[in-house]
Structure formats: C-alpha cells, structure tokens
mmCIF file of C-alpha atoms and ligand atoms in Angstrom:
data_model
loop_
_atom_site.group_PDB
_atom_site.id
_atom_site.type_symbol
_atom_site.label_atom_id
_atom_site.label_comp_id
_atom_site.label_asym_id
_atom_site.label_seq_id
_atom_site.Cartn_x
_atom_site.Cartn_y
_atom_site.Cartn_z
ATOM 1 C CA MET J 768 -26.096 -1.730 34.326
ATOM 2 C CA LEU J 769 -27.985 1.272 32.483
ATOM 3 C CA ASP J 770 -31.182 0.702 34.578
ATOM 4 C CA ASN J 771 -31.921 4.230 34.523
ATOM 5 C CA ALA J 772 -31.263 4.686 30.787
ATOM 6 C CA ALA J 773 -33.823 1.868 30.279
ATOM 7 C CA GLN J 774 -36.415 3.352 32.520
ATOM 8 C CA TYR J 775 -35.870 6.846 31.124
ATOM 9 C CA LEU J 776 -36.380 5.466 27.532
ATOM 10 C CA LYS J 777 -39.301 3.514 28.391
ATOM 11 C CA GLU J 778 -41.021 6.360 29.957
ATOM 12 C CA LYS J 779 -40.350 8.420 26.725
ATOM 13 C CA ILE J 780 -41.803 5.830 24.151
ATOM 14 C CA GLY J 781 -44.770 4.803 26.505
ATOM 15 C CA ASP J 782 -46.531 2.197 24.505
ATOM 16 C CA PHE J 783 -44.613 2.107 21.424
ATOM 17 C CA GLN J 784 -43.012 -1.129 21.136
ATOM 18 C CA PRO J 785 -40.061 -1.108 18.706
ATOM 19 C CA ASP J 786 -39.714 -4.647 17.070
ATOM 20 C CA THR J 787 -36.459 -3.913 15.155
ATOM 21 C CA ALA J 788 -33.149 -2.122 16.133
ATOM 22 C CA ILE J 789 -30.850 -0.546 13.867
ATOM 23 C CA ILE J 790 -27.563 0.485 14.472
ATOM 24 C CA LEU J 791 -25.985 3.006 12.083
ATOM 25 C CA GLY J 792 -22.062 3.122 11.539
ATOM 26 C CA SER J 793 -19.768 5.782 10.619
ATOM 27 C CA GLY J 794 -21.399 8.091 8.012
ATOM 28 C CA LEU J 795 -24.329 5.974 7.591
ATOM 29 C CA ALA J 796 -27.013 8.611 8.996
ATOM 30 C CA LEU J 797 -29.023 8.884 5.899
ATOM 31 C CA LEU J 798 -31.568 5.938 6.778
ATOM 32 C CA THR J 799 -32.699 8.276 9.875
ATOM 33 C CA ALA J 800 -34.690 10.413 7.150
ATOM 34 C CA GLU J 801 -36.614 7.258 6.315
ATOM 35 C CA ILE J 802 -37.973 7.074 9.873
ATOM 36 C CA GLN J 803 -41.698 8.444 10.133
ATOM 37 C CA ASN J 804 -42.683 10.547 13.220
ATOM 38 C CA PRO J 805 -39.382 10.035 14.896
ATOM 39 C CA ILE J 806 -39.018 10.693 18.575
ATOM 40 C CA ILE J 807 -35.246 11.842 18.632
ATOM 41 C CA ILE J 808 -33.525 11.164 21.966
ATOM 42 C CA PRO J 809 -30.140 12.403 22.102
ATOM 43 C CA TYR J 810 -27.680 10.226 24.209
ATOM 44 C CA ALA J 811 -26.681 13.224 26.258
ATOM 45 C CA GLU J 812 -30.253 13.421 27.621
ATOM 46 C CA VAL J 813 -30.591 9.748 28.546
ATOM 47 C CA PRO J 814 -29.254 9.200 32.311
ATOM 48 C CA ASP J 815 -26.003 7.303 32.662
ATOM 49 C CA PHE J 816 -25.824 6.865 28.794
ATOM 50 C CA PRO J 817 -22.222 7.069 27.487
ATOM 51 C CA GLN J 818 -21.299 9.524 24.847
ATOM 52 C CA THR J 819 -19.743 8.859 21.408
ATOM 53 C CA SER J 820 -16.516 10.649 21.015
ATOM 54 C CA VAL J 821 -15.692 10.151 17.346
ATOM 55 C CA GLU J 822 -16.177 12.691 14.495
ATOM 56 C CA GLY J 823 -18.956 11.430 12.098
ATOM 57 C CA HIS J 824 -20.674 9.346 14.861
ATOM 58 C CA VAL J 825 -23.253 11.481 16.229
ATOM 59 C CA GLY J 826 -25.333 10.072 19.457
ATOM 60 C CA CYS J 827 -29.156 9.980 19.050
ATOM 61 C CA PHE J 828 -31.764 7.285 19.247
ATOM 62 C CA TYR J 829 -34.284 7.822 16.541
ATOM 63 C CA ILE J 830 -37.622 6.015 17.306
ATOM 64 C CA GLY J 831 -40.417 5.738 14.903
ATOM 65 C CA THR J 832 -41.671 3.642 12.209
ATOM 66 C CA ILE J 833 -40.686 2.458 8.809
ATOM 67 C CA GLY J 834 -43.005 0.220 6.547
ATOM 68 C CA LYS J 835 -45.221 -1.661 8.982
ATOM 69 C CA HIS J 836 -42.207 -1.943 11.930
ATOM 70 C CA LYS J 837 -41.686 0.065 14.648
ATOM 71 C CA VAL J 838 -37.895 0.797 14.891
ATOM 72 C CA ILE J 839 -35.285 2.052 17.513
ATOM 73 C CA CYS J 840 -32.168 3.360 15.645
ATOM 74 C CA MET J 841 -28.855 4.198 17.126
ATOM 75 C CA GLN J 842 -27.242 6.931 15.111
ATOM 76 C CA GLY J 843 -23.952 6.862 16.438
ATOM 77 C CA ARG J 844 -22.398 3.562 18.279
ATOM 78 C CA PHE J 845 -20.040 2.924 20.949
ATOM 79 C CA HIS J 846 -16.726 1.321 20.343
ATOM 80 C CA LEU J 847 -14.502 -0.480 22.552
ATOM 81 C CA TYR J 848 -11.617 1.812 21.473
ATOM 82 C CA GLU J 849 -13.388 4.673 23.206
ATOM 83 C CA ASN J 850 -12.804 2.911 26.455
ATOM 84 C CA ILE J 851 -16.341 1.616 26.321
ATOM 85 C CA ASP J 852 -16.915 -1.481 28.458
ATOM 86 C CA PRO J 853 -18.263 -4.307 26.485
ATOM 87 C CA ARG J 854 -20.886 -5.045 29.151
ATOM 88 C CA VAL J 855 -22.312 -1.546 28.268
ATOM 89 C CA ILE J 856 -22.944 -2.939 24.774
ATOM 90 C CA HIS J 857 -24.721 -5.866 26.171
ATOM 91 C CA ALA J 858 -26.608 -3.412 28.578
ATOM 92 C CA ILE J 859 -27.850 -1.592 25.429
ATOM 93 C CA MET J 860 -28.819 -4.963 23.752
ATOM 94 C CA CYS J 861 -31.002 -5.868 26.820
ATOM 95 C CA ILE J 862 -32.498 -2.535 26.681
ATOM 96 C CA PHE J 863 -33.625 -3.110 23.232
ATOM 97 C CA GLN J 864 -34.946 -6.761 23.984
ATOM 98 C CA LYS J 865 -36.803 -5.544 27.094
ATOM 99 C CA LEU J 866 -38.462 -2.884 24.754
ATOM 100 C CA GLY J 867 -39.744 -5.666 22.643
ATOM 101 C CA VAL J 868 -36.999 -5.835 19.840
ATOM 102 C CA THR J 869 -36.665 -9.383 18.262
ATOM 103 C CA ARG J 870 -34.510 -8.578 15.410
ATOM 104 C CA MET J 871 -31.524 -6.092 14.685
ATOM 105 C CA ILE J 872 -29.962 -4.659 11.253
ATOM 106 C CA ILE J 873 -26.363 -3.367 11.846
ATOM 107 C CA THR J 874 -24.277 -1.399 9.632
ATOM 108 C CA ASN J 875 -20.706 -0.438 9.750
ATOM 109 C CA ALA J 876 -17.748 0.991 7.848
ATOM 110 C CA ALA J 877 -14.888 -1.465 6.859
ATOM 111 C CA GLY J 878 -11.596 -1.917 5.260
ATOM 112 C CA SER J 879 -11.643 -4.757 2.384
ATOM 113 C CA LEU J 880 -9.569 -7.679 2.438
ATOM 114 C CA ARG J 881 -10.304 -8.503 -1.043
ATOM 115 C CA GLN J 882 -8.691 -6.772 -4.155
ATOM 116 C CA ASP J 883 -11.951 -6.937 -6.145
ATOM 117 C CA MET J 884 -14.168 -5.527 -3.258
ATOM 118 C CA LEU J 885 -13.380 -1.730 -3.586
ATOM 119 C CA PRO J 886 -14.246 1.236 -1.720
ATOM 120 C CA GLY J 887 -18.019 2.157 -2.477
ATOM 121 C CA SER J 888 -18.896 -1.552 -2.143
ATOM 122 C CA LEU J 889 -21.429 -3.118 -0.053
ATOM 123 C CA MET J 890 -20.753 -6.575 1.960
ATOM 124 C CA LEU J 891 -23.549 -8.708 3.558
ATOM 125 C CA ILE J 892 -21.991 -10.075 6.534
ATOM 126 C CA THR J 893 -22.203 -13.872 6.543
ATOM 127 C CA ASP J 894 -20.332 -14.648 9.462
ATOM 128 C CA HIS J 895 -17.380 -13.125 11.939
ATOM 129 C CA ILE J 896 -14.264 -13.601 13.510
ATOM 130 C CA ASN J 897 -13.704 -11.858 16.691
ATOM 131 C CA PHE J 898 -10.342 -10.940 16.854
ATOM 132 C CA SER J 899 -11.012 -8.242 19.636
ATOM 133 C CA GLY J 900 -10.080 -10.524 22.523
ATOM 134 C CA ARG J 901 -13.004 -9.035 24.370
ATOM 135 C CA ASN J 902 -16.523 -10.474 24.908
ATOM 136 C CA PRO J 903 -19.739 -8.467 25.817
ATOM 137 C CA LEU J 904 -21.022 -11.502 27.902
ATOM 138 C CA ILE J 905 -18.281 -11.956 30.341
ATOM 139 C CA GLY J 906 -19.491 -10.646 33.809
ATOM 140 C CA THR J 907 -22.964 -10.177 32.484
ATOM 141 C CA GLN J 908 -24.429 -13.625 32.969
ATOM 142 C CA LYS J 909 -24.926 -15.357 36.507
ATOM 143 C CA HIS J 910 -24.074 -18.661 34.721
ATOM 144 C CA PRO J 911 -22.284 -18.703 31.371
ATOM 145 C CA LYS J 912 -24.556 -19.745 28.512
ATOM 146 C CA PHE J 913 -22.457 -21.068 25.779
ATOM 147 C CA THR J 914 -24.004 -19.221 23.038
ATOM 148 C CA ASP J 915 -24.436 -21.053 19.638
ATOM 149 C CA LEU J 916 -22.786 -18.876 16.898
ATOM 150 C CA SER J 917 -23.332 -21.531 14.095
ATOM 151 C CA GLN J 918 -25.729 -19.010 12.394
ATOM 152 C CA ALA J 919 -24.910 -15.719 14.070
ATOM 153 C CA TYR J 920 -26.065 -13.702 10.864
ATOM 154 C CA ASP J 921 -29.643 -14.765 10.273
ATOM 155 C CA LEU J 922 -30.066 -16.821 6.932
ATOM 156 C CA ASP J 923 -33.510 -16.011 6.046
ATOM 157 C CA MET J 924 -33.112 -12.146 6.727
ATOM 158 C CA ARG J 925 -29.919 -12.566 4.580
ATOM 159 C CA ASN J 926 -31.649 -14.115 1.554
ATOM 160 C CA LYS J 927 -34.455 -11.486 1.997
ATOM 161 C CA ILE J 928 -32.069 -8.661 1.653
ATOM 162 C CA LYS J 929 -29.996 -10.560 -1.309
ATOM 163 C CA GLN J 930 -33.229 -10.860 -3.288
ATOM 164 C CA ILE J 931 -34.002 -6.999 -2.662
ATOM 165 C CA ALA J 932 -30.716 -6.120 -3.682
ATOM 166 C CA GLU J 933 -30.823 -8.271 -6.806
ATOM 167 C CA ARG J 934 -34.157 -6.848 -7.774
ATOM 168 C CA GLU J 935 -32.888 -2.923 -7.097
ATOM 169 C CA GLY J 936 -29.511 -3.727 -9.254
ATOM 170 C CA VAL J 937 -27.437 -3.092 -5.850
ATOM 171 C CA LYS J 938 -24.343 -5.282 -5.936
ATOM 172 C CA LEU J 939 -24.102 -6.801 -2.568
ATOM 173 C CA TYR J 940 -20.824 -8.982 -1.793
ATOM 174 C CA GLU J 941 -21.008 -11.408 0.971
ATOM 175 C CA GLY J 942 -18.174 -12.237 3.398
ATOM 176 C CA VAL J 943 -16.738 -12.680 6.818
ATOM 177 C CA TYR J 944 -16.215 -9.567 8.977
ATOM 178 C CA LEU J 945 -13.463 -9.585 11.251
ATOM 179 C CA MET J 946 -13.338 -7.111 14.450
ATOM 180 C CA VAL J 947 -10.080 -5.710 15.582
ATOM 181 C CA LEU J 948 -9.883 -3.575 18.647
ATOM 182 C CA GLY J 949 -8.465 -0.513 17.179
ATOM 183 C CA PRO J 950 -8.083 2.408 17.358
ATOM 184 C CA ASN J 951 -5.264 2.059 14.931
ATOM 185 C CA TYR J 952 -5.653 0.808 11.430
ATOM 186 C CA GLU J 953 -3.721 -2.353 10.592
ATOM 187 C CA THR J 954 -0.065 -3.065 9.666
ATOM 188 C CA PRO J 955 0.491 -4.538 6.259
ATOM 189 C CA ALA J 956 1.286 -7.766 8.035
ATOM 190 C CA GLU J 957 -1.772 -7.960 9.903
ATOM 191 C CA ILE J 958 -3.848 -7.453 7.018
ATOM 192 C CA ARG J 959 -1.862 -10.403 5.236
ATOM 193 C CA MET J 960 -2.632 -12.329 8.276
ATOM 194 C CA PHE J 961 -6.508 -11.648 8.199
ATOM 195 C CA ARG J 962 -6.695 -12.351 4.655
ATOM 196 C CA ASN J 963 -5.002 -15.783 5.182
ATOM 197 C CA PHE J 964 -7.807 -16.548 7.955
ATOM 198 C CA GLY J 965 -10.486 -16.354 5.752
ATOM 199 C CA ALA J 966 -11.624 -12.812 6.274
ATOM 200 C CA ASP J 967 -13.118 -10.538 3.862
ATOM 201 C CA ALA J 968 -13.392 -7.194 5.724
ATOM 202 C CA VAL J 969 -11.796 -5.796 8.804
ATOM 203 C CA GLY J 970 -13.475 -3.362 11.206
ATOM 204 C CA MET J 971 -13.676 -2.045 14.862
ATOM 205 C CA SER J 972 -17.238 -2.494 15.675
ATOM 206 C CA THR J 973 -20.414 -4.889 15.327
ATOM 207 C CA VAL J 974 -19.041 -8.125 16.589
ATOM 208 C CA GLN J 975 -19.800 -7.329 20.237
ATOM 209 C CA GLU J 976 -23.387 -6.062 19.433
ATOM 210 C CA VAL J 977 -24.052 -9.323 17.513
ATOM 211 C CA LEU J 978 -22.524 -11.674 20.406
ATOM 212 C CA SER J 979 -24.757 -10.018 22.703
ATOM 213 C CA ALA J 980 -27.886 -9.922 20.591
ATOM 214 C CA VAL J 981 -27.589 -13.628 19.501
ATOM 215 C CA SER J 982 -27.387 -14.728 23.096
ATOM 216 C CA LEU J 983 -30.431 -12.649 23.959
ATOM 217 C CA GLY J 984 -32.188 -14.512 20.857
ATOM 218 C CA ILE J 985 -32.406 -11.285 18.647
ATOM 219 C CA LYS J 986 -32.012 -12.015 14.925
ATOM 220 C CA VAL J 987 -29.350 -10.104 13.145
ATOM 221 C CA ILE J 988 -28.065 -9.146 9.888
ATOM 222 C CA GLY J 989 -24.931 -6.826 9.043
ATOM 223 C CA ILE J 990 -23.877 -4.722 6.060
ATOM 224 C CA SER J 991 -20.604 -3.168 5.792
ATOM 225 C CA ALA J 992 -19.798 -0.315 3.618
ATOM 226 C CA ILE J 993 -16.262 -0.816 2.141
ATOM 227 C CA SER J 994 -14.533 2.438 2.800
ATOM 228 C CA ASN J 995 -10.979 1.347 1.647
ATOM 229 C CA LEU J 996 -8.656 -1.439 0.939
ATOM 230 C CA GLY J 997 -6.561 -2.969 3.982
ATOM 231 C CA THR J 998 -3.250 -1.261 4.729
ATOM 232 C CA GLY J 999 -0.757 -2.462 2.134
ATOM 233 C CA MET J 1000 -3.222 -3.533 -0.541
ATOM 234 C CA THR J 1001 -2.765 -0.245 -2.181
ATOM 235 C CA ASP J 1002 -0.474 2.562 -2.156
ATOM 236 C CA ASP J 1003 -2.846 4.537 -0.349
ATOM 237 C CA ARG J 1004 -2.667 4.900 3.510
ATOM 238 C CA PRO J 1005 -5.912 4.223 5.370
ATOM 239 C CA ASN J 1006 -7.347 7.346 7.423
ATOM 240 C CA HIS J 1007 -10.606 8.551 8.611
ATOM 241 C CA GLU J 1008 -11.277 11.157 6.037
ATOM 242 C CA GLU J 1009 -10.817 8.665 3.366
ATOM 243 C CA VAL J 1010 -13.180 6.260 5.336
ATOM 244 C CA MET J 1011 -15.919 8.929 5.550
ATOM 245 C CA ILE J 1012 -15.622 10.044 2.031
ATOM 246 C CA ASN J 1013 -15.909 6.732 0.496
ATOM 247 C CA VAL J 1014 -18.668 5.472 3.058
ATOM 248 C CA ALA J 1015 -20.638 8.737 1.529
ATOM 249 C CA GLU J 1016 -20.618 6.804 -1.664
ATOM 250 C CA SER J 1017 -22.622 3.711 0.018
ATOM 251 C CA ILE J 1018 -25.033 5.530 1.911
ATOM 252 C CA GLU J 1019 -27.654 5.872 -0.484
ATOM 253 C CA SER J 1020 -27.869 2.077 -1.569
ATOM 254 C CA ILE J 1021 -27.530 0.931 2.065
ATOM 255 C CA SER J 1022 -30.375 2.980 3.299
ATOM 256 C CA LEU J 1023 -32.408 1.883 0.346
ATOM 257 C CA LEU J 1024 -31.796 -1.611 1.102
ATOM 258 C CA VAL J 1025 -32.530 -1.497 4.690
ATOM 259 C CA LYS J 1026 -35.800 0.715 3.920
ATOM 260 C CA LEU J 1027 -36.973 -1.976 1.420
ATOM 261 C CA PHE J 1028 -36.189 -4.578 3.597
ATOM 262 C CA LEU J 1029 -38.357 -3.298 6.452
ATOM 263 C CA GLU J 1030 -41.302 -2.161 4.215
ATOM 264 C CA GLU J 1031 -41.425 -5.757 2.703
ATOM 265 C CA ASN J 1032 -40.680 -7.788 5.598
HETATM 266 N N1 LIG C 1335 -9.400 -0.991 9.366
HETATM 267 C C1 LIG C 1335 -10.223 -1.228 10.645
HETATM 268 N N2 LIG C 1335 -11.409 -0.620 10.606
HETATM 269 C C2 LIG C 1335 -11.664 0.073 9.617
HETATM 270 C C3 LIG C 1335 -11.026 0.015 8.425
HETATM 271 C C4 LIG C 1335 -9.743 -0.448 8.353
HETATM 272 O O1 LIG C 1335 -9.080 -0.515 7.091
HETATM 273 N N3 LIG C 1335 -11.769 0.973 7.523
HETATM 274 C C5 LIG C 1335 -12.929 1.305 8.162
HETATM 275 N N4 LIG C 1335 -12.913 0.722 9.486
#
C-alpha cells in the first residue's frame, strides 16, 4: 500500500534522512514556520496519497530541519471518520520508518474530561484507550505481532518535554487520551462513561498512528491541545468553530515546546 507515494517522497528528498516525524493536529500548523529550508510537498502531488477533507486540516508534508534534527512533518492528518482505511495510516508510518524516522511527535485537538483542565490547556498524553474499535495493524502483518503497549508514549521523551515545559513556565497537564471514531461529538452519557473509564481527554485521532508507530519500533510522544469541555460538562455545545478558536490559544505554547524539545534532544 502507498508504494508509489513512498517512492515519490524518497525521490523528492534524495539523501535527506529524517529522524523525527511530526504530525500536526487541527489548527496546529504554526510549528511549520520553525522548520528550516523546508521542502513542501502537497499531498495532492503525491501519487495515490489520500486528501484531507476537513476544514482547518491542510494537507502538506514539510521536510526540513529543526535544531540538529531532520524532520518530516504532516500538516493535516487523516481521520478514520473521513472514511480512511486504518491500513493507510499504517502505510504512512511504514513510509516514515523506511525514510529513517525513529521517533514521532504527535499533536491533536481534544475535548477535556476534567473540570480543572480548561480549553486552552495542553495535555501530555501518558497513555491511551482505543475506543475506536479499529486497528491499523489488522491486515497489514503477515503474522500478527502482539505489540507491547505498556509504554506506548515514551517515558524518557515525556520527561524531557515536561522539564522544558516547567522551565518555560508552560502548564502541561498529563493524562489519558481516549479515541472515538467520530465524526459526531459525544453524548453526555458517553462523556460520563469515558470519565469513569479513567480517561482525561477525548478525540478522534492519534491512537491509530501510535499503534502503528509503536509496532514499528518508533518512539512516540503526544500532546493534546484542549479545545472544549466534554459534552454535558458545561452548557456550551461542542462545535468545530469553538474547537478551532480554542486550539488557537495553545498553538504558540505547543510549537514552543516541540521546537525546544527538538533543539535540545
Ligand atoms: N470530542 C471528540 N473529539 C474532539 C473533541 C470532543 O469533544 N474536541 C476536539 N476533538
């Protein structure tokens, strides 16, 4: 799957071997400005590559350097609710691995399940719950590998970004991200259930990429930009405009943390 895309990207970047992949969630494109001498490749140019269909999710690869690292950044990701086959997400992770990627930084917008974690907050993902009922590894491995997820979000990378956040005075919550399939927002009953499950944030992305990356031996950290409180936790009704406006509050701090992380590690 996506063999032509892999070949195209390889030809475009030549000897440049990215070590770090970055996936930018809804409205979190600011970080692309930190990438030095970027080669920008619109997804539309890449053979067989799917297109993103959601407002606020532009589709381009940015390939360049931040600090001493060579990065490949996806501005605009694919969601299962766009009718994307989870195996496509695995194929993209396989391309990253083939290009030389050994670690990945993933960002997303998420709804908070905690009254104290308000819109505009950042949450470092410590663990996840796959509530999507889907898995990118099904149908992609000849013999199923039973991937160990006891530390899906790399502890060493997490500790490093926590230290940076503390030093820079950026409040970084920590918590469990639960993935729903979407595209609807949750019912109040679902939000109550997810809170009882022990989840701290809910969103429609990230988990598929993480399952795939971890199975390929790529180390991962994830940061959620909290865009709203879960349905029923306030009188406000979640909506995409509110999500985008509140994510905008976090883009500077999230970009700063990722930039400093790459410059220092
Ligand atoms: N639910 C699911 N996904 C989301 C939300 C939410 O409340 N906010 C941003 N992405």
